[in-house]
XYZ file of C-alpha atoms in Angstrom:
743
model
C 105.074 14.869 131.260
C 101.466 15.831 130.782
C 99.424 16.870 133.750
C 96.326 14.877 134.549
C 93.214 16.973 134.087
C 90.398 16.373 136.533
C 87.417 17.679 134.679
C 84.791 16.615 137.148
C 86.471 18.032 140.205
C 86.882 16.141 143.433
C 83.836 13.927 143.321
C 83.912 11.353 146.055
C 82.249 8.595 144.081
C 84.131 7.626 140.962
C 83.168 4.413 139.137
C 85.651 2.103 137.544
C 85.443 -0.264 134.630
C 84.946 -3.952 134.463
C 87.553 -6.091 132.792
C 85.150 -6.512 129.892
C 84.290 -2.913 129.350
C 87.560 -1.139 130.032
C 86.085 1.308 127.581
C 83.380 3.800 128.319
C 82.857 7.358 127.385
C 82.304 10.090 129.952
C 78.592 10.075 129.259
C 78.121 6.355 129.498
C 77.912 5.837 125.772
C 80.656 3.263 125.702
C 80.668 0.575 123.071
C 81.722 -1.811 125.803
C 79.160 -1.349 128.489
C 78.125 0.934 131.284
C 81.202 1.082 133.437
C 83.377 4.080 133.728
C 86.885 3.769 132.433
C 87.265 4.877 128.851
C 90.128 3.207 127.027
C 90.816 5.591 124.278
C 90.301 4.579 120.680
C 93.858 4.782 119.503
C 94.697 1.773 121.586
C 91.257 0.429 122.357
C 92.096 0.117 125.959
C 95.380 1.903 126.304
C 94.617 5.235 127.916
C 91.680 5.221 130.329
C 89.379 8.129 131.028
C 87.787 7.833 134.442
C 84.287 9.183 134.513
C 81.786 10.008 137.182
C 78.241 10.387 136.056
C 78.229 12.829 133.201
C 81.670 14.205 133.963
C 85.068 12.770 133.148
C 88.616 12.856 134.359
C 91.401 11.969 132.000
C 92.975 8.947 133.597
C 96.485 9.340 132.349
C 98.811 11.819 130.830
C 98.663 9.797 127.643
C 94.905 10.113 127.372
C 95.223 13.748 126.471
C 96.834 12.729 123.232
C 96.357 9.221 122.048
C 96.271 8.134 118.533
C 95.234 6.108 117.279
C 105.098 -11.016 114.435
C 115.871 -21.723 111.149
C 113.602 -19.962 108.796
C 110.521 -18.640 110.386
C 107.270 -20.569 110.429
C 106.151 -18.962 107.227
C 109.216 -20.425 105.638
C 107.502 -23.750 105.707
C 103.789 -23.325 105.343
C 101.204 -22.492 102.734
C 98.955 -19.497 103.244
C 95.511 -19.108 101.737
C 92.984 -16.335 101.922
C 90.111 -18.317 100.485
C 87.532 -19.811 102.829
C 86.557 -22.854 100.866
C 89.121 -23.521 98.193
C 92.138 -23.763 100.430
C 91.842 -27.446 99.719
C 93.249 -26.739 96.295
C 96.676 -26.550 97.920
C 96.565 -28.783 101.006
C 99.276 -28.355 103.592
C 101.179 -31.433 104.699
C 102.642 -30.103 107.892
C 104.247 -31.077 111.123
C 105.033 -28.981 114.128
C 105.496 -25.411 112.977
C 106.700 -26.431 109.535
C 104.716 -27.382 106.482
C 105.299 -28.471 102.946
C 102.824 -27.850 100.187
C 101.189 -30.934 98.708
C 100.050 -30.807 95.143
C 97.155 -32.890 93.934
C 99.647 -35.286 92.444
C 101.759 -35.688 95.577
C 99.423 -35.738 98.567
C 100.665 -37.462 101.695
C 98.013 -40.015 102.485
C 96.851 -41.454 105.762
C 93.851 -43.441 107.012
C 92.647 -40.556 109.160
C 90.552 -38.627 106.690
C 89.918 -37.809 103.076
C 91.641 -35.005 101.254
C 89.688 -32.099 99.816
C 89.721 -33.922 96.517
C 88.126 -36.945 98.079
C 90.824 -39.297 96.896
C 93.640 -38.811 99.381
C 94.060 -37.828 102.977
C 96.199 -35.463 104.974
C 97.456 -36.665 108.313
C 97.821 -33.934 110.936
C 99.738 -35.665 113.682
C 101.576 -33.607 116.308
C 104.210 -36.347 116.489
C 105.250 -36.536 112.825
C 108.149 -34.259 112.032
C 109.136 -33.648 108.420
C 111.894 -31.498 106.988
C 111.480 -28.964 104.232
C 114.215 -28.769 101.658
C 114.619 -25.258 100.306
C 112.794 -21.965 100.323
C 111.804 -22.593 96.728
C 109.718 -25.601 97.813
C 107.339 -23.525 99.926
C 104.256 -21.689 98.687
C 102.371 -18.814 100.307
C 99.532 -16.567 99.165
C 100.333 -13.251 100.847
C 99.328 -11.468 97.606
C 95.870 -13.193 97.710
C 96.984 -16.006 95.404
C 99.539 -18.788 95.936
C 103.151 -17.776 95.463
C 106.526 -19.320 96.237
C 108.058 -18.058 99.452
C 111.322 -17.286 97.716
C 109.371 -14.931 95.446
C 108.006 -12.562 98.085
C 109.660 -10.295 100.591
C 106.725 -10.064 102.986
C 107.139 -11.145 106.606
C 104.719 -13.985 107.328
C 104.304 -16.375 110.282
C 102.099 -19.451 110.483
C 100.650 -21.383 113.409
C 99.976 -24.771 111.848
C 97.249 -27.325 112.533
C 99.811 -29.448 114.371
C 100.702 -26.605 116.723
C 97.026 -25.964 117.423
C 96.549 -29.650 118.267
C 99.711 -29.709 120.379
C 98.301 -26.766 122.384
C 94.844 -28.156 123.093
C 93.522 -26.386 126.185
C 94.680 -22.923 125.165
C 92.596 -20.065 123.854
C 93.267 -18.188 120.632
C 94.904 -15.341 122.536
C 97.160 -17.688 124.493
C 98.280 -19.384 121.291
C 99.019 -16.118 119.508
C 101.211 -15.060 122.445
C 103.779 -17.612 121.296
C 104.369 -15.830 117.977
C 107.216 -13.374 117.618
C 106.207 -9.741 118.035
C 102.700 -10.513 119.326
C 101.347 -9.563 122.764
C 97.758 -10.282 123.817
C 96.872 -8.454 127.027
C 94.037 -10.263 128.803
C 94.718 -13.698 127.305
C 95.882 -14.973 130.721
C 93.294 -13.100 132.760
C 89.880 -14.436 133.795
C 87.777 -16.122 131.067
C 85.770 -13.576 129.128
C 88.281 -10.781 129.652
C 88.384 -8.192 126.892
C 91.585 -9.076 125.041
C 93.773 -6.438 123.423
C 96.174 -7.628 120.720
C 99.353 -5.710 119.983
C 101.684 -6.582 117.109
C 105.140 -5.009 117.155
C 104.020 -2.616 119.878
C 101.371 -0.979 117.700
C 97.904 -0.333 119.021
C 95.240 -2.989 119.100
C 93.051 -1.155 116.579
C 95.892 -1.379 114.063
C 95.652 -5.145 113.599
C 93.107 -6.417 111.082
C 91.493 -9.760 111.874
C 90.312 -11.964 109.012
C 88.354 -15.211 108.887
C 89.238 -17.080 105.692
C 90.206 -13.758 104.137
C 86.974 -11.991 105.138
C 87.369 -9.004 107.527
C 86.031 -9.320 111.085
C 85.005 -5.950 112.526
C 82.460 -4.691 115.030
C 81.215 -1.221 113.993
C 79.711 -0.686 117.465
C 83.125 -0.892 119.148
C 84.971 2.336 119.863
C 87.857 1.193 117.626
C 85.795 -1.077 115.328
C 87.689 -4.151 116.598
C 86.178 -7.594 117.035
C 85.251 -8.974 120.451
C 87.667 -11.921 120.721
C 85.329 -13.691 123.132
C 83.196 -14.499 120.081
C 86.076 -16.458 118.511
C 87.301 -19.929 119.447
C 89.755 -22.439 118.034
C 87.224 -25.243 117.537
C 87.132 -24.977 113.740
C 90.464 -23.237 113.068
C 92.965 -25.231 111.030
C 95.726 -22.670 110.692
C 96.568 -19.092 111.717
C 98.471 -16.784 109.379
C 100.119 -13.557 110.538
C 101.216 -11.039 107.891
C 103.377 -8.281 109.375
C 103.648 -4.690 108.246
C 101.147 -2.281 106.742
C 98.882 -4.384 104.521
C 96.309 -1.701 103.664
C 97.035 -1.873 99.926
C 95.456 -5.340 99.737
C 93.251 -5.349 102.844
C 92.176 -1.744 103.395
C 91.526 -0.038 106.716
C 92.993 -1.223 110.056
C 95.837 -3.267 108.515
C 98.515 -0.903 109.830
C 100.709 -3.260 111.895
C 99.568 -6.723 110.794
C 96.836 -8.908 109.363
C 95.846 -12.065 111.252
C 93.953 -14.574 109.118
C 92.116 -17.465 110.786
C 91.788 -20.322 108.299
C 88.952 -22.733 109.020
C 89.053 -26.456 108.302
C 88.674 -27.658 104.749
C 85.791 -29.724 103.492
C 87.185 -33.231 103.957
C 85.255 -36.477 104.338
C 85.624 -37.141 108.048
C 84.177 -36.884 111.523
C 86.199 -35.136 114.237
C 85.416 -34.997 117.953
C 87.173 -33.152 120.786
C 86.328 -33.612 124.479
C 88.149 -31.435 126.999
C 87.934 -31.030 130.771
C 90.058 -29.883 133.653
C 90.710 -27.343 136.364
C 88.649 -24.229 137.107
C 85.497 -26.238 136.346
C 86.272 -26.221 132.628
C 84.797 -28.526 130.013
C 84.491 -28.288 126.242
C 82.855 -30.392 123.533
C 83.477 -30.042 119.781
C 82.208 -31.958 116.801
C 82.828 -31.475 113.087
C 81.403 -33.595 110.272
C 82.308 -33.267 106.592
C 81.252 -35.195 103.538
C 81.347 -35.073 99.742
C 78.799 -36.372 97.280
C 79.425 -35.830 93.623
C 80.363 -32.222 93.067
C 78.897 -31.100 96.396
C 80.656 -30.800 99.757
C 79.092 -30.196 103.161
C 80.571 -29.474 106.576
C 78.788 -28.964 109.919
C 80.502 -28.069 113.190
C 79.384 -27.223 116.733
C 81.186 -26.323 119.962
C 80.308 -25.780 123.617
C 82.677 -24.327 126.230
C 81.953 -23.726 129.924
C 84.189 -22.721 132.816
C 83.614 -21.647 136.403
C 86.715 -19.490 136.029
C 88.147 -17.370 138.816
C 87.631 -13.845 140.114
C 88.400 -11.248 137.486
C 89.204 -8.570 140.063
C 92.124 -9.051 142.417
C 90.650 -8.921 145.929
C 92.977 -8.282 148.887
C 90.695 -9.775 151.577
C 87.841 -12.248 151.697
C 86.803 -14.843 149.158
C 85.760 -13.297 145.843
C 83.148 -14.717 143.502
C 84.444 -16.820 140.626
C 83.513 -15.213 137.309
C 82.278 -17.930 134.982
C 82.042 -17.927 131.210
C 80.013 -19.885 128.642
C 80.532 -19.956 124.888
C 78.726 -21.823 122.108
C 79.127 -21.810 118.340
C 77.950 -23.706 115.309
C 78.302 -23.379 111.574
C 77.693 -24.953 108.195
C 79.621 -24.818 104.889
C 78.377 -25.871 101.493
C 80.362 -25.932 98.273
C 79.809 -27.017 94.696
C 82.361 -27.647 91.948
C 81.106 -26.656 88.485
C 84.235 -27.877 86.725
C 85.348 -25.411 84.072
C 82.615 -23.036 85.257
C 84.262 -22.547 88.643
C 83.466 -23.194 92.295
C 80.691 -21.784 94.487
C 80.928 -21.807 98.278
C 78.702 -20.572 101.083
C 78.959 -20.603 104.863
C 76.984 -19.514 107.913
C 78.262 -19.403 111.476
C 76.829 -18.272 114.787
C 78.544 -17.562 118.110
C 77.185 -16.838 121.590
C 78.775 -16.132 124.950
C 77.654 -15.213 128.466
C 79.971 -14.065 131.224
C 80.105 -12.692 134.750
C 82.097 -9.508 135.246
C 83.698 -7.482 138.007
C 82.941 -3.786 137.878
C 86.442 -2.445 138.183
C 89.923 -3.242 139.521
C 90.041 -4.604 143.084
C 86.187 -4.638 143.140
C 84.160 -7.862 143.376
C 80.769 -7.270 141.738
C 78.306 -10.174 141.930
C 75.630 -9.110 139.441
C 77.464 -7.521 136.539
C 77.067 -9.677 133.419
C 77.689 -9.612 129.698
C 76.352 -11.513 126.727
C 76.905 -11.319 122.992
C 75.854 -13.013 119.767
C 77.163 -12.916 116.210
C 75.810 -14.207 112.901
C 78.064 -14.395 109.854
C 77.152 -15.120 106.226
C 79.905 -15.566 103.625
C 79.824 -16.534 99.974
C 82.479 -16.873 97.285
C 82.606 -17.777 93.590
C 85.862 -18.582 91.774
C 86.272 -19.171 88.054
C 89.627 -19.295 86.295
C 91.609 -16.339 87.705
C 88.552 -14.462 88.998
C 87.300 -14.385 92.595
C 84.051 -12.743 93.745
C 83.046 -12.735 97.403
C 80.450 -11.165 99.706
C 79.815 -11.211 103.451
C 77.586 -9.925 106.229
C 78.316 -9.960 109.980
C 75.741 -8.987 112.604
C 76.948 -8.602 116.196
C 74.964 -7.689 119.312
C 76.479 -7.168 122.768
C 74.753 -6.349 126.049
C 76.164 -5.407 129.458
C 73.946 -5.362 132.573
C 74.941 -4.072 136.004
C 72.010 -5.019 138.206
C 70.932 -3.354 141.450
C 70.972 -6.330 143.827
C 74.682 -5.917 144.578
C 76.193 -2.421 144.584
C 79.880 -2.101 145.508
C 80.730 0.638 147.970
C 82.522 2.772 145.390
C 80.004 2.283 142.568
C 78.692 5.380 140.871
C 75.736 3.775 139.142
C 73.033 1.774 140.904
C 71.894 0.194 137.667
C 73.264 0.072 134.145
C 72.146 -1.485 130.879
C 74.103 -1.009 127.667
C 73.279 -2.477 124.269
C 75.458 -2.308 121.153
C 74.682 -3.719 117.706
C 77.001 -3.645 114.714
C 76.318 -4.560 111.088
C 79.238 -5.074 108.690
C 78.706 -5.877 104.993
C 81.044 -6.144 102.058
C 81.563 -7.183 98.444
C 84.892 -7.793 96.679
C 86.078 -8.931 93.247
C 89.649 -9.447 92.078
C 91.490 -11.091 89.197
C 95.036 -12.332 88.672
C 96.363 -11.512 85.215
C 99.542 -13.295 84.053
C 101.690 -10.736 82.245
C 104.502 -13.057 81.269
C 106.231 -16.129 82.673
C 107.665 -14.480 85.789
C 105.254 -11.627 86.433
C 101.585 -11.118 87.255
C 99.122 -8.319 87.915
C 96.422 -8.504 90.603
C 93.548 -6.030 90.240
C 90.562 -5.786 92.557
C 87.885 -3.612 94.092
C 85.832 -3.876 97.267
C 82.910 -2.141 98.960
C 82.292 -2.141 102.717
C 79.382 -0.758 104.709
C 79.143 -0.440 108.486
C 76.238 0.512 110.707
C 75.645 0.608 114.459
C 72.785 0.958 116.939
C 73.748 1.894 120.508
C 71.906 2.635 123.734
C 73.088 3.203 127.289
C 71.002 3.613 130.458
C 72.441 4.290 133.914
C 70.718 5.230 137.165
C 72.580 7.000 139.972
C 71.811 9.343 142.861
C 71.584 12.090 140.265
C 68.809 10.277 138.437
C 68.675 8.338 135.159
C 70.868 9.018 132.155
C 69.980 7.855 128.637
C 72.499 8.244 125.854
C 71.388 10.292 122.847
C 70.589 8.417 119.661
C 72.572 8.841 116.465
C 70.964 10.029 113.265
C 70.555 7.559 110.412
C 73.302 9.325 108.478
C 75.666 9.385 111.467
C 75.325 5.691 112.368
C 76.389 4.463 108.903
C 79.636 4.754 106.957
C 80.820 3.288 103.656
C 84.152 2.878 101.899
C 85.118 1.798 98.385
C 88.655 0.664 97.615
C 90.312 -0.182 94.302
C 93.748 -1.778 94.300
C 96.397 -3.246 92.021
C 99.689 -5.035 92.666
C 102.354 -6.009 90.171
C 104.820 -8.774 90.957
C 108.039 -9.423 89.046
C 110.110 -12.498 89.850
C 113.624 -13.093 88.603
C 116.043 -15.881 89.405
C 117.809 -13.701 91.973
C 115.904 -10.445 92.327
C 112.198 -9.691 92.438
C 109.728 -7.150 93.732
C 106.087 -6.391 94.376
C 104.619 -2.938 93.833
C 101.066 -2.109 94.871
C 98.699 0.831 95.222
C 95.161 1.405 96.524
C 92.674 4.237 96.173
C 89.990 4.570 98.870
C 86.855 6.720 98.898
C 85.161 6.990 102.312
C 81.726 8.507 102.920
C 82.907 10.774 105.763
C 86.470 11.946 105.134
C 86.751 11.497 101.363
C 89.689 10.022 99.435
C 92.912 8.398 100.641
C 95.807 6.686 98.829
C 98.203 3.923 100.002
C 101.038 1.998 98.346
C 103.722 -0.602 99.085
C 107.077 -1.703 97.657
C 108.579 -5.123 98.493
C 111.912 -5.905 96.779
C 113.947 -8.980 97.694
C 117.202 -10.679 96.743
C 117.380 -14.492 96.674
C 120.994 -14.947 97.706
C 120.602 -18.697 97.156
C 117.893 -21.348 97.254
C 118.168 -21.310 101.055
C 118.693 -17.610 101.810
C 116.920 -14.342 101.088
C 117.378 -10.648 101.859
C 114.334 -8.359 101.754
C 113.342 -4.719 102.210
C 109.710 -3.610 102.615
C 108.024 -0.215 102.680
C 104.293 0.178 103.304
C 101.833 2.999 103.798
C 98.568 2.197 105.580
C 95.510 3.764 107.183
C 92.694 3.310 109.673
C 89.345 5.021 109.226
C 87.748 6.719 112.246
C 85.090 4.570 113.868
C 81.439 5.570 113.847
C 81.720 6.265 117.568
C 84.693 8.588 117.063
C 82.830 10.383 114.297
C 79.262 10.631 115.544
C 79.017 10.026 119.309
C 78.443 13.000 121.648
C 82.253 13.269 121.704
C 82.618 12.641 117.991
C 84.170 14.815 115.327
C 82.912 14.594 111.752
C 86.076 16.375 110.606
C 88.330 13.487 111.626
C 90.818 12.226 109.046
C 92.151 8.643 108.853
C 95.137 7.637 110.930
C 98.130 7.328 108.599
C 100.848 4.686 108.932
C 104.297 4.055 107.457
C 106.267 0.831 107.934
C 109.854 0.069 106.968
C 111.331 -3.459 107.257
C 114.765 -4.881 106.573
C 115.424 -8.569 107.086
C 117.238 -11.739 106.156
C 116.241 -15.384 106.410
C 118.306 -18.521 105.930
C 117.921 -22.275 106.119
C 120.770 -24.735 106.486
C 120.382 -28.424 107.267
C 118.030 -28.658 110.265
C 118.219 -24.956 111.175
C 116.154 -21.968 110.110
C 116.746 -18.373 111.096
C 115.114 -15.015 110.417
C 116.052 -11.537 111.638
C 113.884 -8.489 110.912
C 114.390 -4.869 111.912
C 111.391 -2.566 111.575
C 110.029 0.891 112.211
C 106.344 1.843 112.344
C 105.114 5.437 112.306
C 101.560 6.662 112.860
C 100.537 10.236 112.062
C 97.183 11.945 112.525
C 96.538 9.695 115.519
C 92.986 9.967 116.821
C 92.822 11.148 120.438
C 90.179 11.884 123.042
C 91.040 15.490 123.939
C 89.585 16.785 127.235
C 87.654 20.065 127.310
C 86.403 22.423 130.035
C 82.890 22.666 128.607
C 80.302 20.130 127.533
C 80.671 17.465 126.350
C 84.025 17.708 128.225
C 85.931 15.932 125.485
C 86.280 15.466 121.742
C 88.187 13.178 119.364
C 90.920 14.864 117.359
C 93.831 13.982 115.022
C 96.681 15.309 117.163
C 99.239 12.620 117.970
C 102.199 10.842 116.399
C 103.614 7.470 117.361
C 106.881 5.773 116.432
C 107.800 2.167 117.244
C 111.115 0.508 116.437
C 112.176 -3.052 117.068
C 113.947 -6.259 116.184
C 112.455 -9.721 115.713
C 114.687 -12.780 115.897
C 113.537 -16.336 115.142
C 115.483 -19.580 115.289
C 114.123 -23.080 114.619
C 115.663 -26.536 114.754
C 113.964 -29.631 113.395
C 114.850 -33.309 113.285
C 112.797 -36.473 113.003
C 112.113 -36.399 116.761
C 112.668 -32.833 117.931
C 111.052 -29.543 117.025
C 112.525 -26.486 118.790
C 111.483 -22.875 118.186
C 112.872 -19.745 119.801
C 111.943 -16.128 119.150
C 112.847 -12.809 120.720
C 111.274 -9.357 120.334
C 112.755 -6.025 121.370
C 110.638 -2.864 121.149
C 111.101 0.837 121.676
C 108.067 3.078 121.306
C 107.303 6.730 121.818
C 104.218 8.907 121.618
C 104.549 12.522 120.559
C 101.831 15.077 121.235
C 101.818 18.825 120.977
C 103.909 19.225 124.123
C 105.590 16.001 125.184
C 107.270 12.767 124.169
C 106.821 9.599 126.235
C 106.724 5.811 125.946
C 103.783 4.356 124.035
C 104.347 0.780 125.269
C 101.679 0.781 127.965
C 101.034 -2.818 129.166
C 103.455 -4.017 126.474
C 106.943 -5.324 127.248
C 110.067 -3.922 125.642
C 111.603 -7.401 125.762
C 109.922 -10.781 125.348
C 110.987 -14.258 124.238
C 109.400 -17.645 123.601
C 110.921 -21.120 123.670
C 108.801 -24.012 122.403
C 109.912 -27.672 122.392
C 108.143 -30.736 121.014
C 109.897 -34.105 121.379
C 108.819 -37.505 120.098
C 109.586 -40.080 122.804
C 108.058 -43.054 121.044
C 105.851 -43.931 118.103
C 102.842 -43.058 120.267
C 104.236 -40.674 122.900
C 105.462 -37.100 122.692
C 105.995 -34.301 125.178
C 106.135 -30.540 124.874
C 107.119 -27.439 126.788
C 106.487 -23.779 126.114
C 108.195 -20.967 128.025
C 107.384 -17.311 127.534
C 109.259 -14.483 129.193
C 107.270 -11.243 129.421
C 109.444 -8.307 130.420
C 108.616 -5.362 132.618
C 105.666 -3.207 131.590
C 103.970 -0.090 132.908
C 100.229 0.324 133.413
C 98.271 3.391 134.548
C 95.274 3.343 136.874
C 93.037 5.831 138.653
C 93.722 5.992 142.397
C 90.523 6.927 144.195
C 92.335 7.748 147.427
C 94.333 10.534 145.769
C 91.986 11.323 142.871
C 94.903 11.001 140.484
C 96.356 8.700 137.883
C 99.243 6.568 139.058
C 101.831 4.612 137.120
C 102.061 0.963 138.095
C 105.275 -0.797 137.028
C 104.517 -4.491 136.517
C 107.155 -7.148 137.156
C 108.422 -9.462 134.465
C 107.251 -13.074 134.622
C 108.016 -16.461 133.079
C 104.984 -18.424 131.887
C 105.491 -22.184 131.496
C 103.206 -24.798 129.965
C 103.953 -28.539 129.923
C 102.154 -31.006 127.666
C 102.068 -34.727 126.952
C 100.423 -36.530 124.040
C 99.519 -40.189 123.481
C 98.322 -41.671 120.187
C 95.898 -44.351 121.417
C 95.235 -45.703 117.921
C 94.745 -44.368 114.418
C 91.492 -42.676 115.485
C 92.078 -41.396 119.019
C 94.661 -39.098 120.644
C 94.914 -38.134 124.294
C 96.589 -34.884 125.379
C 97.241 -33.250 128.727
C 98.478 -29.739 129.470
C 99.683 -28.180 132.713
C 99.228 -24.425 132.346
C 101.232 -21.945 134.420
C 103.298 -24.861 135.703
C 105.334 -22.587 137.996
C 102.085 -21.126 139.410
C 103.336 -17.576 138.998
C 101.050 -14.775 140.148
C 100.987 -12.761 136.965
C 99.570 -9.290 136.368
C 98.359 -8.164 132.950
C 96.044 -5.303 133.973
C 96.217 -3.389 137.258
C 93.650 -4.652 139.759
C 92.797 -7.833 137.842
C 93.786 -11.448 138.455
C 95.929 -13.764 136.357
C 95.269 -17.410 135.549
C 96.461 -19.813 138.278
C 98.034 -23.208 137.658
C 95.539 -25.680 136.190
C 95.418 -28.901 134.151
C 93.431 -29.466 130.962
C 92.880 -32.963 129.458
C 91.760 -33.398 125.830
C 90.573 -36.427 123.863
C 90.651 -36.053 120.061
C 88.901 -38.433 117.686
C 89.118 -38.517 113.904
C 87.144 -40.960 111.728
């Protein structure tokens, strides 16, 4: 076991972090705000460094060396990585299963027009359809549609029906139901900084996409997106691609890629009104139309909640920490016939929240706010796709001076972080012969950040040093190719990618995905991936940065089988993930008292089991995840599964009682976990074993008429007092009522 190093000595006043920040550097230059626990970059919140003024204490042994999800749902859904042309292959789905509808065989309904304007797709949470064989299902894991029985990749899908059936939940809460996925903070107070772990890997090793476009925040210590800027209001489907996907998607895709697919341009008007406990209300509206070759969609959303206290207070009545979120966006597309399709979108998000400045501490004037502006464009002609994007994100954290907790180090703090992410990509699918194809592409990404941090304490003001123009910007160019060969029984995909980064130079990744179609209803697959994650600008150029950092390097091995028979589907996957050259905040005895280095290794092994049963009235899904993880530094080996359970399972049931009524239940068991926190009474880091808990949600749905649906959800039905992060509260039992209209 590593010894905890107290660099600052026995200072009596040691600040602690808010739930939002949970990441600050020793000198206050945190990408998350001005509080004082630094969650190291390898896990973006895994190993805290407790700081006091301009000094720091490593908050856990791990912080010395950190480094850096029947047949399954994907067996019945279509996956697209195109923001506007997903309507080319509409999904006719029900529950967690979906069949692909061609233009000639669309399932029609009076509830809305199809993307072609001539048919409609009915997304009812009460209609349950069966799929026939694996060969009937199409996915686009290789960036273009492909039959599921012709790929060995592990894919899961949360369908539009499941999103509707879970009205009242956040994105993080919904993802929790997927096999192998843990979202720490999803059941904490609204606005909590959420950390997503797939297969036990670190949160910075999951790449988030929106319609195939990467979502990153270059100002964050691990370049991850602030999930409080994302809501489900315009999300039609969620796709989860497991394993190292860096060959197609580049940096960060070491454990998984999560793609949020927005609604297609259909001719309809959709309205959602939600209200319930904790002073929560939400309003959503989406309007789409087509005229000639042009399509237009406009959507807006408002969400407000009084919430509950973020910090867990032993005595007295704490302040409820409220949260407000707004978003709006517009999409425009034009069909040029043989000359292709052009699409453009703009979206904007805003949130404001109240924070608590540390575990067990009720702070009444610590606030956060953030905005994002996203521009995306895409042109498709024949087998070519060209796309470009720009995301601008600004976050601000203010700790005012009107309320100063007894243990606060700073009397005032103001932190501002801006991140600019830009990119351009072009790729083409080249048919080689009847059963094989070559995908070739290249992309360019540029990231830039502006950061400032001011804190005032008894020692006077501290202002973080500025970064040079060269330091605050990084660029990467990637060129990739994948070849896919499909036989009647055996097939494979082989891919490679060459990356040139402006700081560390060149890096190469590859993947091999062979499979054996035992029959039309069964498949055996083996996958091997290499992957990488580039150091963030903060890790490279902050006062604790290291311009000699190399990328974190990942290897993933998967072996699995999936089978469908009658109403049952089953999938079992064994996997092993390895990370080398893990980036760590290494403490030092001299200024700046710490530096990022490539000095750790991490290995995670596990099993994922999924079982689904589907009839005309019943949809039942069960999944189980077992994990074993270890971190290896220069001296020691220890568990890497901090805040993550070794064992977890989900059971989801949807039952159609009547033509208009259905009910649902979701149970999630989260096994024992271990967290680490800084104990001010002993000036040391303590392990905090956290008890297992069973989370239960109950729902009921009523189809009023062809236009209106009414849903109710009882969250945390057993009213369990859960703990996700030491010193912070969990969501109490509450009811959310939703009214959905479609015209």
